[in-house]
CSV table of C-alpha atoms and ligand atoms in Angstrom, one decimal:
chain,number,residue,atom,x,y,z
A,260,UNK,CA,9.5,23.5,-103.0
A,261,UNK,CA,11.7,26.5,-103.3
A,262,UNK,CA,10.5,28.2,-106.8
A,263,UNK,CA,7.4,27.8,-105.1
A,264,UNK,CA,8.3,29.4,-101.9
A,265,UNK,CA,9.9,31.8,-104.0
A,266,UNK,CA,6.5,32.7,-106.1
A,267,UNK,CA,5.0,34.0,-103.0
A,268,UNK,CA,8.4,36.0,-101.6
A,269,UNK,CA,9.0,37.6,-104.8
A,270,UNK,CA,12.9,36.8,-104.9
A,271,UNK,CA,14.9,37.0,-108.1
A,272,UNK,CA,17.9,35.0,-107.0
A,273,UNK,CA,19.3,32.4,-104.2
A,274,UNK,CA,22.8,32.0,-104.6
A,275,UNK,CA,24.4,29.0,-102.1
A,276,UNK,CA,27.8,29.4,-101.6
A,277,UNK,CA,29.7,26.6,-100.2
A,278,UNK,CA,33.7,25.8,-99.6
A,279,UNK,CA,34.6,22.8,-98.0
A,280,UNK,CA,38.3,23.7,-97.4
A,281,UNK,CA,37.6,26.7,-95.0
A,282,UNK,CA,34.4,25.8,-94.0
A,283,UNK,CA,31.9,28.3,-95.8
A,284,UNK,CA,28.5,27.5,-95.9
A,285,UNK,CA,25.9,30.4,-97.3
A,286,UNK,CA,23.3,32.0,-98.7
A,287,UNK,CA,22.8,34.6,-100.7
A,288,UNK,CA,19.4,36.1,-100.9
A,289,UNK,CA,18.8,38.7,-104.0
A,290,UNK,CA,15.1,39.9,-103.1
A,291,UNK,CA,14.8,42.8,-105.4
A,292,UNK,CA,17.0,45.1,-107.5
A,293,UNK,CA,14.5,47.2,-109.5
A,294,UNK,CA,15.4,50.3,-108.1
A,295,UNK,CA,19.6,49.3,-107.5
A,296,UNK,CA,21.4,46.9,-106.2
A,297,UNK,CA,20.4,44.8,-103.6
A,298,UNK,CA,22.5,46.0,-100.5
A,299,UNK,CA,21.4,44.3,-96.8
A,300,UNK,CA,24.1,42.6,-94.5
A,301,UNK,CA,25.8,39.2,-93.7
A,302,UNK,CA,24.5,37.7,-90.4
A,303,UNK,CA,26.7,35.0,-88.9
A,304,UNK,CA,24.8,32.4,-86.8
A,305,UNK,CA,24.6,28.6,-85.8
A,306,UNK,CA,21.7,27.8,-87.3
A,307,UNK,CA,20.4,24.3,-86.3
A,308,UNK,CA,19.0,23.7,-89.6
A,309,UNK,CA,19.7,24.8,-93.1
A,310,UNK,CA,16.0,25.4,-93.9
A,311,UNK,CA,16.3,27.9,-91.1
A,312,UNK,CA,19.0,29.8,-92.3
A,313,UNK,CA,17.4,29.6,-95.5
A,314,UNK,CA,13.8,31.0,-94.1
A,315,UNK,CA,16.0,33.7,-92.0
A,316,UNK,CA,17.6,35.2,-95.3
A,317,UNK,CA,14.6,35.0,-97.3
A,318,UNK,CA,12.8,36.7,-94.8
A,319,UNK,CA,15.7,39.5,-93.9
A,320,UNK,CA,15.9,40.1,-97.6
A,321,UNK,CA,12.6,40.9,-98.3
A,322,UNK,CA,12.4,43.5,-95.0
A,323,UNK,CA,15.5,45.3,-97.2
A,324,UNK,CA,13.3,46.0,-99.9
A,325,UNK,CA,10.7,47.3,-98.1
A,326,UNK,CA,13.3,49.6,-96.1
A,327,UNK,CA,15.7,50.5,-98.7
A,328,UNK,CA,13.1,51.6,-101.1
A,329,UNK,CA,10.4,53.5,-98.1
A,330,UNK,CA,14.5,55.2,-97.4
A,331,UNK,CA,14.6,56.8,-101.2
A,332,UNK,CA,17.3,55.1,-102.0
A,333,UNK,CA,18.3,54.0,-105.5
A,334,UNK,CA,19.2,50.3,-103.7
A,335,UNK,CA,17.5,47.3,-103.4
A,336,UNK,CA,17.0,44.3,-101.1
A,337,UNK,CA,19.2,41.4,-100.3
A,338,UNK,CA,20.8,40.1,-97.1
A,339,UNK,CA,23.5,36.5,-96.3
A,340,UNK,CA,23.1,34.7,-93.8
A,341,UNK,CA,26.7,32.4,-92.7
A,342,UNK,CA,26.0,28.9,-90.8
A,343,UNK,CA,28.6,28.9,-88.0
A,344,UNK,CA,29.2,29.9,-85.2
A,345,UNK,CA,30.7,33.5,-85.1
A,346,UNK,CA,32.4,32.7,-81.8
A,347,UNK,CA,34.5,29.4,-82.7
A,348,UNK,CA,34.3,29.7,-86.5
A,349,UNK,CA,35.5,32.3,-87.7
A,350,UNK,CA,38.6,32.8,-90.3
A,351,UNK,CA,40.1,34.7,-93.0
A,352,UNK,CA,39.8,31.7,-95.3
A,353,UNK,CA,35.9,31.8,-94.3
A,354,UNK,CA,35.6,35.2,-95.3
A,355,UNK,CA,37.9,35.6,-98.2
A,356,UNK,CA,36.0,33.0,-99.7
A,357,UNK,CA,32.5,34.4,-99.1
A,358,UNK,CA,34.3,37.7,-100.5
A,359,UNK,CA,34.8,36.2,-103.8
A,360,UNK,CA,31.1,34.6,-104.0
A,361,UNK,CA,29.8,38.1,-103.4
A,362,UNK,CA,32.2,39.7,-106.4
A,363,UNK,CA,31.1,36.8,-109.1
A,364,UNK,CA,27.6,38.6,-108.3
A,365,UNK,CA,29.2,41.8,-110.3
A,366,UNK,CA,27.5,44.4,-107.8
A,367,UNK,CA,24.0,42.5,-108.3
A,368,UNK,CA,24.8,42.1,-104.1
A,369,UNK,CA,26.4,44.2,-102.0
A,370,UNK,CA,27.3,42.9,-98.0
A,371,UNK,CA,27.7,44.8,-94.8
A,372,UNK,CA,27.9,43.9,-91.4
A,373,UNK,CA,24.9,42.3,-89.4
A,374,UNK,CA,24.6,40.6,-86.4
A,375,UNK,CA,27.5,38.1,-85.2
A,376,UNK,CA,30.3,40.3,-88.2
A,377,UNK,CA,32.0,42.5,-87.5
A,378,UNK,CA,34.4,45.4,-89.1
A,379,UNK,CA,37.8,42.9,-88.6
A,380,UNK,CA,36.1,40.1,-90.7
A,381,UNK,CA,34.5,42.5,-93.2
A,382,UNK,CA,38.1,44.1,-93.6
A,383,UNK,CA,39.1,39.9,-95.1
A,384,UNK,CA,35.7,40.1,-98.0
A,385,UNK,CA,36.8,43.5,-98.5
A,386,UNK,CA,40.4,41.8,-99.8
A,387,UNK,CA,38.1,39.9,-102.2
A,388,UNK,CA,35.6,41.7,-103.4
A,389,UNK,CA,34.7,46.2,-103.9
A,390,UNK,CA,31.0,45.4,-103.1
A,391,UNK,CA,31.6,45.4,-99.5
A,392,UNK,CA,30.4,48.0,-96.8
A,393,UNK,CA,30.6,49.1,-93.6
A,394,UNK,CA,34.5,48.5,-93.9
A,395,UNK,CA,37.0,50.3,-91.7
A,396,UNK,CA,37.1,53.9,-92.1
A,397,UNK,CA,41.2,54.2,-94.0
A,398,UNK,CA,39.4,52.7,-96.5
A,399,UNK,CA,36.1,55.2,-97.1
A,400,UNK,CA,33.5,53.3,-95.2
A,401,UNK,CA,31.6,55.0,-93.0
A,402,UNK,CA,32.3,53.6,-89.4
A,403,UNK,CA,29.8,53.3,-86.8
A,404,UNK,CA,26.2,54.1,-87.6
A,405,UNK,CA,24.6,54.2,-84.7
A,406,UNK,CA,25.0,58.2,-84.0
A,407,UNK,CA,23.1,58.7,-87.3
A,408,UNK,CA,20.5,56.0,-86.2
A,409,UNK,CA,19.9,58.0,-83.1
A,410,UNK,CA,19.8,61.1,-85.4
A,411,UNK,CA,17.9,59.4,-87.8
A,412,UNK,CA,15.1,58.5,-85.2
A,413,UNK,CA,14.7,62.3,-83.9
A,414,UNK,CA,13.7,62.9,-87.5
A,415,UNK,CA,11.0,60.2,-86.9
A,416,UNK,CA,10.2,61.5,-83.5
A,417,UNK,CA,9.6,65.0,-84.9
A,418,UNK,CA,7.6,63.6,-87.7
A,419,UNK,CA,5.3,61.8,-85.0
A,420,UNK,CA,5.3,64.4,-82.8
A,421,UNK,CA,3.7,66.6,-85.8
A,422,UNK,CA,1.2,64.4,-86.6
A,423,UNK,CA,-0.1,63.7,-83.3
A,424,UNK,CA,0.3,67.0,-81.1
A,425,UNK,CA,0.4,69.1,-84.4
A,426,UNK,CA,3.8,71.0,-82.6
A,427,UNK,CA,7.8,69.5,-82.9
A,428,UNK,CA,8.7,70.6,-79.1
A,429,UNK,CA,10.1,67.3,-78.2
A,430,UNK,CA,11.1,69.5,-74.6
A,431,UNK,CA,7.1,69.3,-74.0
A,432,UNK,CA,6.4,65.5,-74.0
A,433,UNK,CA,7.8,62.9,-71.8
A,434,UNK,CA,10.0,59.5,-73.1
A,435,UNK,CA,10.3,55.6,-72.4
A,436,UNK,CA,13.5,54.7,-73.8
A,437,UNK,CA,14.0,51.3,-73.4
A,438,UNK,CA,18.0,50.4,-74.2
A,439,UNK,CA,21.0,52.3,-73.7
A,440,UNK,CA,22.9,50.5,-76.3
A,441,UNK,CA,24.9,52.5,-79.2
A,442,UNK,CA,21.7,54.1,-80.4
A,443,UNK,CA,19.3,54.2,-77.7
A,444,UNK,CA,22.0,56.6,-75.3
A,445,UNK,CA,22.4,58.8,-77.8
A,446,UNK,CA,18.6,58.9,-78.4
A,447,UNK,CA,18.6,59.7,-75.2
A,448,UNK,CA,21.5,62.9,-75.5
A,449,UNK,CA,19.6,64.3,-78.4
A,450,UNK,CA,16.0,64.2,-76.3
A,451,UNK,CA,18.2,66.0,-73.3
A,452,UNK,CA,19.6,68.6,-75.1
A,453,UNK,CA,16.0,69.8,-76.6
A,454,UNK,CA,14.3,69.2,-72.8
A,455,UNK,CA,12.8,66.6,-72.2
A,456,UNK,CA,11.6,64.4,-69.6
A,457,UNK,CA,13.4,60.9,-69.9
A,458,UNK,CA,13.0,57.4,-68.2
A,459,UNK,CA,15.1,54.6,-69.3
A,460,UNK,CA,16.0,50.7,-68.6
A,461,UNK,CA,18.3,48.6,-68.9
A,462,UNK,CA,19.9,44.9,-68.0
A,463,UNK,CA,23.1,46.9,-68.1
A,464,UNK,CA,23.6,48.7,-65.0
A,465,UNK,CA,26.2,50.9,-66.3
A,466,UNK,CA,24.6,51.9,-69.0
A,467,UNK,CA,21.4,53.1,-66.9
A,468,UNK,CA,23.6,55.4,-64.3
A,469,UNK,CA,25.1,57.0,-67.2
A,470,UNK,CA,22.0,57.8,-68.6
A,471,UNK,CA,20.8,59.2,-65.1
A,472,UNK,CA,24.0,60.8,-64.6
A,473,UNK,CA,24.9,63.1,-67.8
A,474,UNK,CA,21.4,63.2,-68.8
A,475,UNK,CA,19.6,63.5,-66.0
A,476,UNK,CA,16.8,60.3,-66.9
A,477,UNK,CA,14.8,58.5,-64.5
A,478,UNK,CA,15.6,55.1,-64.3
A,479,UNK,CA,12.6,52.3,-64.2
A,480,UNK,CA,13.0,48.6,-63.9
A,481,UNK,CA,13.1,46.8,-66.8
A,482,UNK,CA,9.0,45.7,-66.5
A,483,UNK,CA,7.9,48.8,-65.0
A,484,UNK,CA,9.3,50.8,-68.3
A,485,UNK,CA,5.6,49.5,-69.5
A,486,UNK,CA,3.5,51.6,-67.1
A,487,UNK,CA,5.6,54.6,-66.6
A,488,UNK,CA,3.3,57.9,-67.3
A,489,UNK,CA,5.2,58.8,-71.5
A,490,UNK,CA,4.0,60.3,-73.7
A,491,UNK,CA,6.5,58.1,-76.4
A,492,UNK,CA,7.4,54.8,-75.4
A,493,UNK,CA,10.7,54.8,-77.9
A,494,UNK,CA,11.8,50.6,-78.3
A,495,UNK,CA,15.6,50.7,-78.6
A,496,UNK,CA,16.5,47.4,-77.4
A,497,UNK,CA,15.0,44.2,-79.0
A,498,UNK,CA,12.1,43.4,-81.2
A,499,UNK,CA,8.7,42.3,-80.5
A,500,UNK,CA,8.3,44.4,-77.2
A,501,UNK,CA,5.0,45.7,-78.3
A,502,UNK,CA,2.9,42.5,-77.6
A,503,UNK,CA,0.1,41.5,-76.0
A,504,UNK,CA,1.2,41.6,-72.8
A,505,UNK,CA,2.4,45.1,-73.2
A,506,UNK,CA,0.2,46.6,-75.1
A,507,UNK,CA,-2.5,47.0,-72.4
A,508,UNK,CA,-0.4,48.2,-70.0
A,509,UNK,CA,1.1,51.9,-72.2
A,510,UNK,CA,0.0,55.1,-71.4
A,511,UNK,CA,2.5,56.1,-74.3
A,512,UNK,CA,0.8,58.5,-77.6
A,513,UNK,CA,3.1,58.0,-80.1
A,514,UNK,CA,5.5,54.4,-79.9
A,515,UNK,CA,8.3,55.6,-82.2
A,516,UNK,CA,11.9,53.9,-81.3
A,517,UNK,CA,14.8,51.9,-83.3
A,518,UNK,CA,14.4,48.8,-82.8
A,519,UNK,CA,13.9,46.5,-85.5
A,520,UNK,CA,10.2,44.0,-85.4
A,521,UNK,CA,9.0,46.3,-82.5
A,522,UNK,CA,5.1,45.3,-83.6
A,523,UNK,CA,5.0,41.1,-82.6
A,524,UNK,CA,2.4,40.2,-85.0
A,525,UNK,CA,0.4,42.4,-87.4
A,526,UNK,CA,-2.8,41.9,-85.2
A,527,UNK,CA,-0.6,43.8,-82.8
A,528,UNK,CA,-0.1,46.2,-85.2
A,529,UNK,CA,-3.8,46.9,-85.6
A,530,UNK,CA,-4.6,47.1,-82.0
A,531,UNK,CA,-1.9,49.8,-81.7
A,532,UNK,CA,-4.3,51.7,-84.3
A,533,UNK,CA,-7.7,51.0,-82.9
A,534,UNK,CA,-6.1,52.7,-79.2
A,535,UNK,CA,-5.8,55.7,-80.7
A,536,UNK,CA,-1.9,55.1,-80.3
A,537,UNK,CA,0.3,57.0,-83.4
A,538,UNK,CA,3.0,54.1,-84.6
A,539,UNK,CA,5.7,55.1,-86.4
A,540,UNK,CA,6.9,51.9,-88.4
A,541,UNK,CA,10.2,50.9,-87.2
A,542,UNK,CA,11.9,50.5,-90.5
A,543,UNK,CA,11.2,53.5,-91.6
A,544,UNK,CA,12.2,55.3,-88.7
A,545,UNK,CA,15.6,53.2,-87.9
A,546,UNK,CA,17.0,53.6,-91.8
A,547,UNK,CA,19.9,56.2,-90.3
A,548,UNK,CA,21.7,53.0,-90.8
A,549,UNK,CA,21.4,51.6,-94.0
A,550,UNK,CA,21.4,55.0,-95.2
A,551,UNK,CA,25.5,55.9,-94.1
A,552,UNK,CA,26.2,52.9,-95.1
A,553,UNK,CA,24.8,53.3,-98.8
A,554,UNK,CA,26.4,56.5,-98.9
A,555,UNK,CA,29.8,54.6,-98.9
A,556,UNK,CA,28.9,54.1,-102.6
A,557,UNK,CA,29.3,56.7,-104.1
A,558,UNK,CA,32.0,57.6,-101.4
A,559,UNK,CA,31.2,58.4,-98.3
A,560,UNK,CA,30.7,62.0,-96.8
A,561,UNK,CA,29.5,62.4,-93.5
A,562,UNK,CA,27.7,65.9,-93.8
A,563,UNK,CA,25.8,64.4,-96.6
A,564,UNK,CA,24.8,61.8,-94.3
A,565,UNK,CA,23.3,64.2,-91.3
A,566,UNK,CA,21.2,65.7,-94.7
A,567,UNK,CA,20.1,62.0,-95.7
A,568,UNK,CA,18.7,61.4,-92.0
A,569,UNK,CA,16.4,64.6,-92.2
A,570,UNK,CA,14.5,62.9,-95.3
A,571,UNK,CA,13.5,60.6,-92.7
A,572,UNK,CA,11.2,63.2,-91.3
A,573,UNK,CA,9.6,63.4,-94.7
A,574,UNK,CA,9.6,59.7,-95.2
A,575,UNK,CA,7.4,59.5,-92.3
A,576,UNK,CA,5.0,62.6,-93.2
A,577,UNK,CA,4.1,60.2,-96.5
A,578,UNK,CA,3.6,57.5,-94.2
A,579,UNK,CA,1.2,59.2,-92.0
A,580,UNK,CA,-0.3,60.8,-95.3
A,581,UNK,CA,-0.6,57.5,-96.8
A,582,UNK,CA,-2.5,55.8,-93.4
A,583,UNK,CA,-5.1,58.2,-93.7
A,584,UNK,CA,-5.6,58.2,-97.9
A,585,UNK,CA,-6.5,54.5,-97.7
A,586,UNK,CA,-7.8,54.2,-93.9
A,587,UNK,CA,-5.2,51.6,-92.6
A,588,UNK,CA,-2.3,51.6,-89.9
A,589,UNK,CA,0.3,52.9,-90.6
A,590,UNK,CA,2.6,49.8,-90.4
A,591,UNK,CA,0.9,48.6,-93.4
A,592,UNK,CA,1.2,52.3,-95.1
A,593,UNK,CA,4.8,51.6,-94.6
A,594,UNK,CA,4.7,48.4,-96.8
A,595,UNK,CA,2.6,50.8,-99.0
A,596,UNK,CA,4.7,53.4,-99.9
A,597,UNK,CA,7.6,50.7,-100.6
A,598,UNK,CA,5.8,49.4,-103.2
A,599,UNK,CA,4.4,52.5,-104.7
A,600,UNK,CA,8.1,53.5,-105.0
A,601,UNK,CA,9.2,50.5,-106.6
A,602,UNK,CA,6.4,50.5,-108.7
A,603,UNK,CA,6.5,54.1,-110.2
A,604,UNK,CA,10.3,54.7,-109.7
A,605,UNK,CA,10.9,51.1,-111.7
A,606,UNK,CA,9.2,52.0,-114.8
A,607,UNK,CA,11.2,54.8,-115.1
A,608,UNK,CA,14.1,52.5,-115.7
A,609,UNK,CA,16.9,54.4,-114.7
A,610,UNK,CA,19.5,54.6,-117.2
A,611,UNK,CA,22.6,51.7,-117.3
A,612,UNK,CA,25.4,52.9,-114.8
A,613,UNK,CA,23.1,55.4,-113.2
A,614,UNK,CA,22.3,52.9,-110.0
A,615,UNK,CA,25.5,50.4,-110.0
A,616,UNK,CA,27.8,50.9,-107.6
A,617,UNK,CA,30.8,53.0,-108.0
A,618,UNK,CA,32.7,53.0,-104.9
A,619,UNK,CA,34.9,56.0,-105.8
A,620,UNK,CA,37.1,57.7,-103.1
A,621,UNK,CA,38.0,53.7,-102.0
A,622,UNK,CA,41.8,52.1,-102.8
A,623,UNK,CA,40.6,48.8,-103.4
A,624,UNK,CA,43.0,46.0,-101.5
A,625,UNK,CA,44.6,49.0,-99.3
B,31,NAD,P1,22.7,47.6,-78.6
B,31,NAD,O1,23.2,46.5,-78.6
B,31,NAD,O2,24.0,48.4,-79.0
B,31,NAD,O3,21.6,47.9,-77.9
B,31,NAD,C1,21.1,47.4,-77.2
B,31,NAD,C2,20.7,47.7,-75.9
B,31,NAD,O4,19.4,47.1,-75.3
B,31,NAD,C3,21.9,46.7,-75.1
B,31,NAD,O5,22.2,48.4,-73.8
B,31,NAD,C4,21.3,46.1,-73.8
B,31,NAD,O6,21.7,45.5,-72.8
B,31,NAD,C5,19.7,46.5,-74.1
B,31,NAD,N1,18.7,44.9,-73.5
B,31,NAD,C6,18.6,44.7,-74.0
B,31,NAD,N2,17.5,43.3,-73.6
B,31,NAD,C7,16.7,44.5,-72.7
B,31,NAD,C8,15.7,44.4,-72.2
B,31,NAD,N3,15.1,43.6,-72.5
B,31,NAD,N4,15.3,45.5,-71.7
B,31,NAD,C9,16.2,46.6,-71.8
B,31,NAD,N5,17.5,46.9,-72.2
B,31,NAD,C10,17.8,45.7,-73.4
B,31,NAD,O7,22.0,47.8,-80.0
B,31,NAD,P2,22.2,49.4,-80.7
B,31,NAD,O8,22.9,49.1,-82.0
B,31,NAD,O9,22.2,49.9,-79.5
B,31,NAD,O10,20.4,48.5,-81.2
B,31,NAD,C11,19.1,48.6,-81.2
B,31,NAD,C12,17.8,48.2,-81.3
B,31,NAD,O11,18.3,49.3,-82.8
B,31,NAD,C13,18.4,47.0,-82.0
B,31,NAD,O12,17.5,46.7,-82.2
B,31,NAD,C14,19.1,47.1,-83.8
B,31,NAD,O13,18.6,45.9,-84.5
B,31,NAD,C15,18.0,48.1,-84.1
B,31,NAD,N6,18.4,48.8,-85.0
B,31,NAD,C16,20.2,49.6,-84.8
B,31,NAD,C17,21.1,50.5,-86.0
B,31,NAD,C18,22.4,50.9,-86.1
B,31,NAD,O14,22.7,51.6,-86.4
B,31,NAD,N7,22.9,50.6,-84.6
B,31,NAD,C19,20.0,50.5,-87.1
B,31,NAD,C20,19.0,50.0,-87.4
B,31,NAD,C21,18.2,49.3,-86.4
């Protein structure tokens, strides 16, 4: 059953990690290491069944292969899940035992934070393995990736404006920003600096007030965000917000935001295209976070990180070109770009060690 499934998803290796003493039940999924070691976060979640956990890690690790490939990184795709409740089941022993499993893979998988995991948990993982990113800045970590993700989203927006309107004048257009969390509020700030008209919404009233008072945004209701007369709809909260109910209401000509999995399904992606709305594929736009942590592998450098974010502009431009070349919607073109890159770069056979993690500038166990 499992191998049959892996035949269709193309995974290389699945590792089941178990330590009874500390209550660790985790699965590490390495999807593809053609471009380099598999990088992807660890999620801690109280899955209802082991099958749910397996399904989730298989889906997420495959997504990382595509995201890392489109981002232009020499990094493959992987992910890990720990079965447990982040509110009650965390312990030093659990994370250290997990770290030992990561270490045992010798660098084929590099972990990072994801839902349910924070930098303190990563500190324990780091005691047992060097193959971890997203650790504290004192260990050469990169800290909060959100400002980078927001800046990367701006690069995606510039490429989208150019494609749709033939110019990159952010201030000439209006924006509906949904979600004012770590990324959303930074994105609003960048838009404001460029003189844009901005509509905002969030379930958190304080965040809305901040966007209004600090950045002159116009607050609208949670559901109203789909009806405002804005040129760009920017989902920066949850996934699945472009769906059968919301799409007919959108007046935007571009969808470009930081949220993961914005399209409810592929059929919606096709309909977005048919309606003449330019969709900037989410995982290409929001790659700033993974680009940022990937730089920890060679020794983190903030300036290099900012420069790297600008490549998101070119990645988006390439996706739009592929969409036109092949007559396909942009969400499919993003996948195609990833597959083409894995195919061609994989054939170059990078010399051994070139793509291997070096983790310079880190003092292990410090
Ligand atoms: P966050 O949790 O800090 O912010 C999310 C915000 O959305 C919160 O303010 C929350 O109140 C708001 N929200 C939730 N439901 C809402 C709703 N129905 N309507 C309006 N607002 C709602 O998260 P974040 O780090 O800012 O990330 C935002 C999105 O970007 C997520 O989808 C995340 O997966 C994705 N992303 C983030 C990063 C990063 O660097 N932080 C990187 C890649 C992708």
